[in-house]
CSV table of C-alpha atoms and ligand atoms in Angstrom, one decimal:
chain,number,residue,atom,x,y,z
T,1,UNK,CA,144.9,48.9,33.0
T,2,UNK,CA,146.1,50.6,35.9
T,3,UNK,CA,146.0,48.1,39.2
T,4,UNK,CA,147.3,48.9,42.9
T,5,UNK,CA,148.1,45.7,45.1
T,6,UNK,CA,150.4,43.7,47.2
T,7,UNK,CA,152.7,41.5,45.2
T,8,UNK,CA,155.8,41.5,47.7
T,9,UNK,CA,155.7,44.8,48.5
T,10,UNK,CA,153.0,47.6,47.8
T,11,UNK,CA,152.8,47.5,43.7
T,12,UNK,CA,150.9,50.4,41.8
T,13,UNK,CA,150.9,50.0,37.9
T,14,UNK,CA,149.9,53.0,35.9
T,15,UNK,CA,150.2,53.3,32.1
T,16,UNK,CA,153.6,51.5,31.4
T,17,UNK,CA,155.0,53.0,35.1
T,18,UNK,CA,155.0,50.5,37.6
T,19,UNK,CA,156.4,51.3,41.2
T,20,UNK,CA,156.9,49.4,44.2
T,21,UNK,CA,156.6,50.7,47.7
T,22,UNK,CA,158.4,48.5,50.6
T,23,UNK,CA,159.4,45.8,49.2
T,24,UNK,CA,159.5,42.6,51.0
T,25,UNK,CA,161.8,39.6,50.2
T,26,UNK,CA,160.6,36.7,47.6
T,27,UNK,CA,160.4,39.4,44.5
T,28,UNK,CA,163.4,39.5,42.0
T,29,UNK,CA,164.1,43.2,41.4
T,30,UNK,CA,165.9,44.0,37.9
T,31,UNK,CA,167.6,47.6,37.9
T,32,UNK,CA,164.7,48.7,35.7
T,33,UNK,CA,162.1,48.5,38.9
T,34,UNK,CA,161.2,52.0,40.6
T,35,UNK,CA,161.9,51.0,44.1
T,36,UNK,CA,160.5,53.6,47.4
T,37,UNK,CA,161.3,53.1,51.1
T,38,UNK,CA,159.4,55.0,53.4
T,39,UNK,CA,161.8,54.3,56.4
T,40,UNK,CA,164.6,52.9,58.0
T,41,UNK,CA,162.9,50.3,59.9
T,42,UNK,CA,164.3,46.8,58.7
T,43,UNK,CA,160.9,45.4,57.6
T,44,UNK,CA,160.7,48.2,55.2
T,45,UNK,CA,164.5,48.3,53.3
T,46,UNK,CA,164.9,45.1,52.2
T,47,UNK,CA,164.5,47.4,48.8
T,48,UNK,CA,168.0,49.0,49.6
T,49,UNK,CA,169.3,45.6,49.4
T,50,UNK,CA,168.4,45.1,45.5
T,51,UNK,CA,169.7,46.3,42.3
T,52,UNK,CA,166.6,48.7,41.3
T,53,UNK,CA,166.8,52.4,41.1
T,54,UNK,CA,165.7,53.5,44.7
T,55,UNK,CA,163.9,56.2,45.9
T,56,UNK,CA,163.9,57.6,50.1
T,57,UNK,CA,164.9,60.1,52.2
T,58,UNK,CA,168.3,60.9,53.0
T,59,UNK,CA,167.7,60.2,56.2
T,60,UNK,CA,166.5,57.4,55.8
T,61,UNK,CA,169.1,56.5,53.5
T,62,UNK,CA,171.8,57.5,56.2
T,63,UNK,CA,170.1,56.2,59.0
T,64,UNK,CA,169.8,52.9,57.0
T,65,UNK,CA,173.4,52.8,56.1
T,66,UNK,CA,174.4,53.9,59.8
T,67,UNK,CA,172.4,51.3,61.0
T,68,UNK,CA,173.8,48.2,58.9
T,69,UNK,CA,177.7,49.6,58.4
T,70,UNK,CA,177.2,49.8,54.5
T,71,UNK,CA,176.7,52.0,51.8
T,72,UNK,CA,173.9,51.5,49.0
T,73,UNK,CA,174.3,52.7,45.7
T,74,UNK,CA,171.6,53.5,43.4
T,75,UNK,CA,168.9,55.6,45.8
T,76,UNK,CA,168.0,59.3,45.0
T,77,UNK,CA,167.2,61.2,47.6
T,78,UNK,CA,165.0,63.3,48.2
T,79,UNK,CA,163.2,65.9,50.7
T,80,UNK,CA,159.5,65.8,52.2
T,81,UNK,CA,157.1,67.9,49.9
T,82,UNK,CA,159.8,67.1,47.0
T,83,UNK,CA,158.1,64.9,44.0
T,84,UNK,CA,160.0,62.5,40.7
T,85,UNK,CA,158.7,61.6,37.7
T,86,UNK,CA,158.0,58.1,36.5
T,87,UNK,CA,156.2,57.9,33.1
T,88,UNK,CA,152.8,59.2,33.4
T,89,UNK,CA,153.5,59.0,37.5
T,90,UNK,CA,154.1,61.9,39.5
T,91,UNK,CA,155.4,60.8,43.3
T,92,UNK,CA,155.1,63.2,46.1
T,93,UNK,CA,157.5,62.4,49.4
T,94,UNK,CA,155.3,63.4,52.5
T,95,UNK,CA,156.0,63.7,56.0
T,96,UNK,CA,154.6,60.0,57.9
T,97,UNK,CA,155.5,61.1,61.7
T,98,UNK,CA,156.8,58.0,62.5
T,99,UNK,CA,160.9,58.6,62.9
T,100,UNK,CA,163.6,60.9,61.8
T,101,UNK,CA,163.0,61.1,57.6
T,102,UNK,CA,159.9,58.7,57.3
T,103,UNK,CA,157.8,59.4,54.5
T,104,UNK,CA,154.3,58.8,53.2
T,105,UNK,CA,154.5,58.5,48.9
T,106,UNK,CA,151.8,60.3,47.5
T,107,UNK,CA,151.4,58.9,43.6
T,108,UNK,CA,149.3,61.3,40.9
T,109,UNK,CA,148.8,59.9,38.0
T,110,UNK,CA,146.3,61.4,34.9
T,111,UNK,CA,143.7,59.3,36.3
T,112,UNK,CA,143.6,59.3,40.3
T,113,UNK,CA,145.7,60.1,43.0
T,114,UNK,CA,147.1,57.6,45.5
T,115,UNK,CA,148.6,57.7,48.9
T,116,UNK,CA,150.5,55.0,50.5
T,117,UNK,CA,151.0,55.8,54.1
T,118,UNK,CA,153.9,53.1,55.5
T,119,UNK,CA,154.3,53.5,58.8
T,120,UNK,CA,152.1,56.6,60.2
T,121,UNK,CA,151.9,58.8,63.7
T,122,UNK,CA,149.5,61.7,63.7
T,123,UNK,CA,151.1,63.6,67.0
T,124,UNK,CA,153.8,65.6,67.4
T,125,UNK,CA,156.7,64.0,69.2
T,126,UNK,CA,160.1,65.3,70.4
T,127,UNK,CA,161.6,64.5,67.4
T,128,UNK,CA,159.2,64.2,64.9
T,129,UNK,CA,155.9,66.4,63.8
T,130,UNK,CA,153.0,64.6,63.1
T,131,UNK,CA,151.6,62.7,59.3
T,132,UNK,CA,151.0,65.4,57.1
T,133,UNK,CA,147.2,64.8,55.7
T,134,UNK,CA,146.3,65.1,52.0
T,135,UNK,CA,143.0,64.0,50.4
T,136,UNK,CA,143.3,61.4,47.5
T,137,UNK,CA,141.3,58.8,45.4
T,138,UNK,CA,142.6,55.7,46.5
T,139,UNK,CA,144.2,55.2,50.3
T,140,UNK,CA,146.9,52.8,51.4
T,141,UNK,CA,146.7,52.5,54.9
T,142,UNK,CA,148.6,51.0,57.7
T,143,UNK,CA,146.3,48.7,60.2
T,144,UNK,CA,149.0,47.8,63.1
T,145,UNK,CA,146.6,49.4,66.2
T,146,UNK,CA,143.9,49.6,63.9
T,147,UNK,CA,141.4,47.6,67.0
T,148,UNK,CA,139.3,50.1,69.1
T,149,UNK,CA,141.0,48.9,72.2
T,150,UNK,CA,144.3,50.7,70.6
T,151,UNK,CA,144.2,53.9,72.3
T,152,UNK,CA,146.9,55.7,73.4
T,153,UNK,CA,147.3,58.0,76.3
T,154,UNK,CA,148.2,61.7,76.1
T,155,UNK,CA,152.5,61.7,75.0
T,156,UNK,CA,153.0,64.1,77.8
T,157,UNK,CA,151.5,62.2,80.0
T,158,UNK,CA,153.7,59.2,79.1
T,159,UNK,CA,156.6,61.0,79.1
T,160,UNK,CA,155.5,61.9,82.9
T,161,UNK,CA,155.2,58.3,83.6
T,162,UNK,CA,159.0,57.4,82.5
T,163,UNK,CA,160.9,59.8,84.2
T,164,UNK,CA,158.5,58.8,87.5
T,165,UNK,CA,159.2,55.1,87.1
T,166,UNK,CA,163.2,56.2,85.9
T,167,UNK,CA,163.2,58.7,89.5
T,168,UNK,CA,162.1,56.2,92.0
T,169,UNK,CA,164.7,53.2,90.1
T,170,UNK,CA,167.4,55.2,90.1
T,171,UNK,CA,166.9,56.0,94.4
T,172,UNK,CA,166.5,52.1,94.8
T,173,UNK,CA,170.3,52.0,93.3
T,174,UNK,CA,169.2,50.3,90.2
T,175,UNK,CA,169.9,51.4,86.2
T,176,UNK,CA,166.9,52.4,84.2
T,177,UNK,CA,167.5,49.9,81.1
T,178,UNK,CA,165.0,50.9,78.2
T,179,UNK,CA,165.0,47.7,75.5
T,180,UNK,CA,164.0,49.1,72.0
T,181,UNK,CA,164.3,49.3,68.3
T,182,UNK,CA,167.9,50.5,67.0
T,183,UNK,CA,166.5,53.9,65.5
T,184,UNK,CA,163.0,56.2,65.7
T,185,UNK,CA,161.7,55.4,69.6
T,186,UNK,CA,165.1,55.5,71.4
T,187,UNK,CA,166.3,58.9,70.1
T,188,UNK,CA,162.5,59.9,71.7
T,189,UNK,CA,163.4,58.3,74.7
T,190,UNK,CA,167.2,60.1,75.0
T,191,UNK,CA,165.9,63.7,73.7
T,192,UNK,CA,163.0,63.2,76.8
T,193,UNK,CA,165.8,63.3,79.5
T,194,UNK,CA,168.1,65.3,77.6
T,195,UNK,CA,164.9,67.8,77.5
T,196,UNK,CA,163.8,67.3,80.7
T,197,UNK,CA,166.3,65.9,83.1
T,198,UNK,CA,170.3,66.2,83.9
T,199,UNK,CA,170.5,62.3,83.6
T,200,UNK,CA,172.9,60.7,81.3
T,201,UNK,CA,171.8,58.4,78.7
T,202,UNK,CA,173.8,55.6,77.8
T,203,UNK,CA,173.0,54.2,74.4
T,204,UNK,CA,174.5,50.9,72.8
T,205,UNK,CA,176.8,51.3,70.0
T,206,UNK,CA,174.0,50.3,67.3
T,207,UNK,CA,171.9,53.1,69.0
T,208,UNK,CA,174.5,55.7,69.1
T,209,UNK,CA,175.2,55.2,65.1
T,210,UNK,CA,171.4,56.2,64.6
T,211,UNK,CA,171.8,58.8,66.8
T,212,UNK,CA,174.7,60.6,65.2
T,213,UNK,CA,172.4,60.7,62.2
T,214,UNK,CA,169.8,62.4,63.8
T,215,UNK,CA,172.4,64.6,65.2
T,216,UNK,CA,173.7,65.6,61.9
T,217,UNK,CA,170.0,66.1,61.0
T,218,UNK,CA,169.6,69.1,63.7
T,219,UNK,CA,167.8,66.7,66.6
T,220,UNK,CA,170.2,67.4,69.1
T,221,UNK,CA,171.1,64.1,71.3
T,222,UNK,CA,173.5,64.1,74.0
T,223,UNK,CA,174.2,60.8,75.1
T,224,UNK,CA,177.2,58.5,76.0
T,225,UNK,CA,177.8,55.5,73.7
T,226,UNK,CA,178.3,52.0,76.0
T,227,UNK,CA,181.4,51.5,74.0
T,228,UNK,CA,183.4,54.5,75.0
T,229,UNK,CA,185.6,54.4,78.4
T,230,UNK,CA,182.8,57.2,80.0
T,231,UNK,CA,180.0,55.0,78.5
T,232,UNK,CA,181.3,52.3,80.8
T,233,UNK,CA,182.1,53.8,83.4
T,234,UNK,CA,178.6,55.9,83.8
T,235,UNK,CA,177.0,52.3,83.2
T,236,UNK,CA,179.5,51.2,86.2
T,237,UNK,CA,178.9,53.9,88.4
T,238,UNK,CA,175.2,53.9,87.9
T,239,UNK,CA,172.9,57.4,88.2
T,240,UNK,CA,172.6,56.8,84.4
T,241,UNK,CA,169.7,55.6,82.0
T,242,UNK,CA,170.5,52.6,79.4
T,243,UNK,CA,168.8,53.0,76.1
T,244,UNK,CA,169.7,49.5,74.0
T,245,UNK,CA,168.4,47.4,71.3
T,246,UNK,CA,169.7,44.2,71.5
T,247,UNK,CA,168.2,41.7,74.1
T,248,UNK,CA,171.3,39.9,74.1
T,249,UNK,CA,173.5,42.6,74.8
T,250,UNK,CA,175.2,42.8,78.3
T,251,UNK,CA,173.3,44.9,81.0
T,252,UNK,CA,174.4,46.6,84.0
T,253,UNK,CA,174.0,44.0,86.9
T,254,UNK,CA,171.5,46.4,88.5
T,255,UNK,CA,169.0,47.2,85.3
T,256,UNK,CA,166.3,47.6,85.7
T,257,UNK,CA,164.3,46.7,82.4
T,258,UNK,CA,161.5,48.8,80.4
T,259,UNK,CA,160.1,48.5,76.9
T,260,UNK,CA,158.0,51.1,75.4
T,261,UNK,CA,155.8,50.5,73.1
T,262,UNK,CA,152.0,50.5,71.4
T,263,UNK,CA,152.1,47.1,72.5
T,264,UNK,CA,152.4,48.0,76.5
T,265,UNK,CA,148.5,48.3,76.0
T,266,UNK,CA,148.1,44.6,75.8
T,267,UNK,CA,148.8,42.6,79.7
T,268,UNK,CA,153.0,42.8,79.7
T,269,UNK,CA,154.4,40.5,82.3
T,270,UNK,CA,158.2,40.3,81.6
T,271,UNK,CA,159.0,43.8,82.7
T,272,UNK,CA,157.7,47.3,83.3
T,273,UNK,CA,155.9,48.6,80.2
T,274,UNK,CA,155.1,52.4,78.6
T,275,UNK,CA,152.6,52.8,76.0
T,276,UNK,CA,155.0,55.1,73.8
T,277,UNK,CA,154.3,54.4,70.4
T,278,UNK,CA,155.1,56.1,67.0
T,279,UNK,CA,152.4,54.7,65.1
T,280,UNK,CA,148.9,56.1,65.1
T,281,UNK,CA,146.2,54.7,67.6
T,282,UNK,CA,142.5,53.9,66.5
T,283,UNK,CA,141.3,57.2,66.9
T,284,UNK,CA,144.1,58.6,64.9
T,285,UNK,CA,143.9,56.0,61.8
T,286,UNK,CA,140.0,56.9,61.9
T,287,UNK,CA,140.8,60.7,61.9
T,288,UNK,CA,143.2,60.3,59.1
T,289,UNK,CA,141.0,58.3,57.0
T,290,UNK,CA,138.4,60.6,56.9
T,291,UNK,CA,140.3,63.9,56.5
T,292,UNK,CA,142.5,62.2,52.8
T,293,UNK,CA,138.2,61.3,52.0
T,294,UNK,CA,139.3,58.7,49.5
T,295,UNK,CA,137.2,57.0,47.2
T,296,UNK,CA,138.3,53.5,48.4
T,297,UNK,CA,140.7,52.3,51.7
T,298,UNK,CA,143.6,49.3,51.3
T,299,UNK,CA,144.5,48.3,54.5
T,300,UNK,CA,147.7,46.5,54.9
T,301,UNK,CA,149.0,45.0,57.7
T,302,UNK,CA,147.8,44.1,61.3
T,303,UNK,CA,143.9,44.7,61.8
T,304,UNK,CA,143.4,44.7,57.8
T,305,UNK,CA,140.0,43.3,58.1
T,306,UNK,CA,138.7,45.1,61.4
T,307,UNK,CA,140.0,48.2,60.2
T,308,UNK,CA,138.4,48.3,57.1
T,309,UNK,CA,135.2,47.1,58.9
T,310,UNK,CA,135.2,49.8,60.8
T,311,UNK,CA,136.1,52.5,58.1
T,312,UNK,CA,133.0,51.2,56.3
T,313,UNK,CA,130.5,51.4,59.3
T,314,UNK,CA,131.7,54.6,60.6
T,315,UNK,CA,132.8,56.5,57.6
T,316,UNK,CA,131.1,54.9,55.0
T,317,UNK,CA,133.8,55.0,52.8
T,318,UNK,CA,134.5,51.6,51.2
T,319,UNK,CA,137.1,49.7,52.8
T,320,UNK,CA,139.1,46.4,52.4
T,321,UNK,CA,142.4,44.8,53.2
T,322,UNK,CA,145.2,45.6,50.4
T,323,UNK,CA,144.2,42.2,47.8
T,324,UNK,CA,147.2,40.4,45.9
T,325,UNK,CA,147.8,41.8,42.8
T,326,UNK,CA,146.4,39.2,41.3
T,327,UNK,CA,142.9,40.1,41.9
T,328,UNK,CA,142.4,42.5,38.8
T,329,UNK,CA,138.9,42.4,39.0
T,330,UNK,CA,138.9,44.4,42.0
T,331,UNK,CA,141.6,46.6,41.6
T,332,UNK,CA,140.8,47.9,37.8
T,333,UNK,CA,140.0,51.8,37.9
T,334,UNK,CA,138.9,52.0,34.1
N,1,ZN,ZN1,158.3,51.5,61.3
């Protein structure tokens, strides 16, 4: 009986395969489990953590291993568009548009086809092309800005609105401080002055080790790491931009703080905010739905129900949140 469902992680069983996708804490993993990570963000690699064979990019591997100061042993790598076989299980590594080696898993097996998405964007950004789109039976789909109200303005015209805002900080003497994830939006953010300013950037030491990973993956990044006597002294001097991760590190006296994120949408008090996401919006989750034309829709995560609401009124494809595992009844395909 072949089943797909959450059980700690996205689980599809097929024939005597079975292969989990992202897997959370609270499963025991044995070295026989097929493990896949579809990027470095934390909430995705606790996999890289456990004894099972692994499977990711090796970007995502590096970037992972930058990121925490460690190395993990027993991952394969391997390249978008590249596939491994697992028993009857054939698994396809597709390009997810969401940061620097971020895959989508595409799983054939001799009796459907299956795509789990992780984390998707479907627009080109200055460091990453968009999700590559594939048709399949059965559709795993990420829900985070799956609400209507989720809908993002044009990147270029973001991008306009950050170096504005950075401009007009910078001539009131203050430093540009952009608070964000370790690895994905703030090489975006560093590669959009590198590309279109002569500012420095000023990155964290966390930062900087994701960067030098991108770097060795041909996204060129110049940048200053906080750590470093010219880091300091640029973050001193001011006329800079600081890119950082951690709330609790020190900032320059004078920062002056932005976040940027899908989130920015919603009211955002505590500081200035940019809309700069790399996950899909409404429109795009829609779109993508109903180019892959799947038989059925899994939604996991954020807006499961709404989502899958709205797949089923405007696509009339059926639609539900990703069930627990458990629930055989609904997940049997024989
Ligand atoms: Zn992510």
């Amino acid at each position: 009986m072949d089943k797909i469902g959450w059980a700690n992680g996205i689980l599809i069983e097929t024939g005597k395969s079975r292969l989990l996708f992202d897997p959370t804490p609270g499963r025991r993993l044995n070295p026989e489990w097929n493990v896949f990570i579809t990027h470095a963000h934390s909430d995705h690699t606790y996999g890289f953590r456990t004894p099972a064979k692994k499977y990711s990019t090796y970007e995502t591997l590096h970037i992972h291993q930058a990121l925490r100061n460690c190395e993990i042993k027993r991952t394969q790598t391997l390249r978008l568009e590249e596939s491994v076989k697992i028993g009857d299980a054939e698994v396809t590594l597709l390009n997810a548009g969401h940061m620097l080696g971020s895959c989508q898993f595409e799983i054939k097996t001799p009796k459907f086809t299956a795509i789990y998405t992780g984390d998707i964007n479907c627009v080109d950004t200055l460091t990453t092309k968009a999700a590559e789109q594939r048709s399949c039976d059965y559709l795993i789909v990420e829900g985070t800005y799956g609400h209507p109200s989720y809908s993002f303005p044009r990147r270029n015209t973001m991008y306009a609105d950050i170096i504005r805002w950075t401009m007009m900080e910078m001539k009131s003497g203050r430093v540009p401080t952009f608070q964000v994830y370790s690895a994905g939006k703030p090489q975006e953010v560093v590669r959009l002055f590198n590309m279109y300013t002569k500012i420095p950037v000023v990155c964290n030491p966390t930062i900087s080790h994701a960067n030098s990973v991108y770097v060795e993956n041909d996204v060129n990044l110049e940048f200053l790491d906080s750590s470093t006597p010219d880091g300091k002294k640029a973050l001193r001097r001011g006329g800079c931009v600081y890119v950082t991760s951690g709330r609790s590190d020190h900032l320059p006296h004078n920062a002056s703080k932005a976040v940027a994120t899908g989130w920015a949408l919603q009211a955002f008090r505590s500081c200035t905010a940019f809309p700069l996401s790399s996950h899909a919006d409404f429109d795009q989750l829609i779109r993508f739905v109903s180019h892959a034309n799947p038989r059925r829709v899994y939604v996991f995560t954020g807006y499961t129900d709404l989502l899958a609401k709205q797949i089923e009124s405007r696509l009339g494809i059926e639609a539900s949140p990703l069930p627990a595992i458990t629930q055989t009844k609904l997940l049997d395909f024989n």
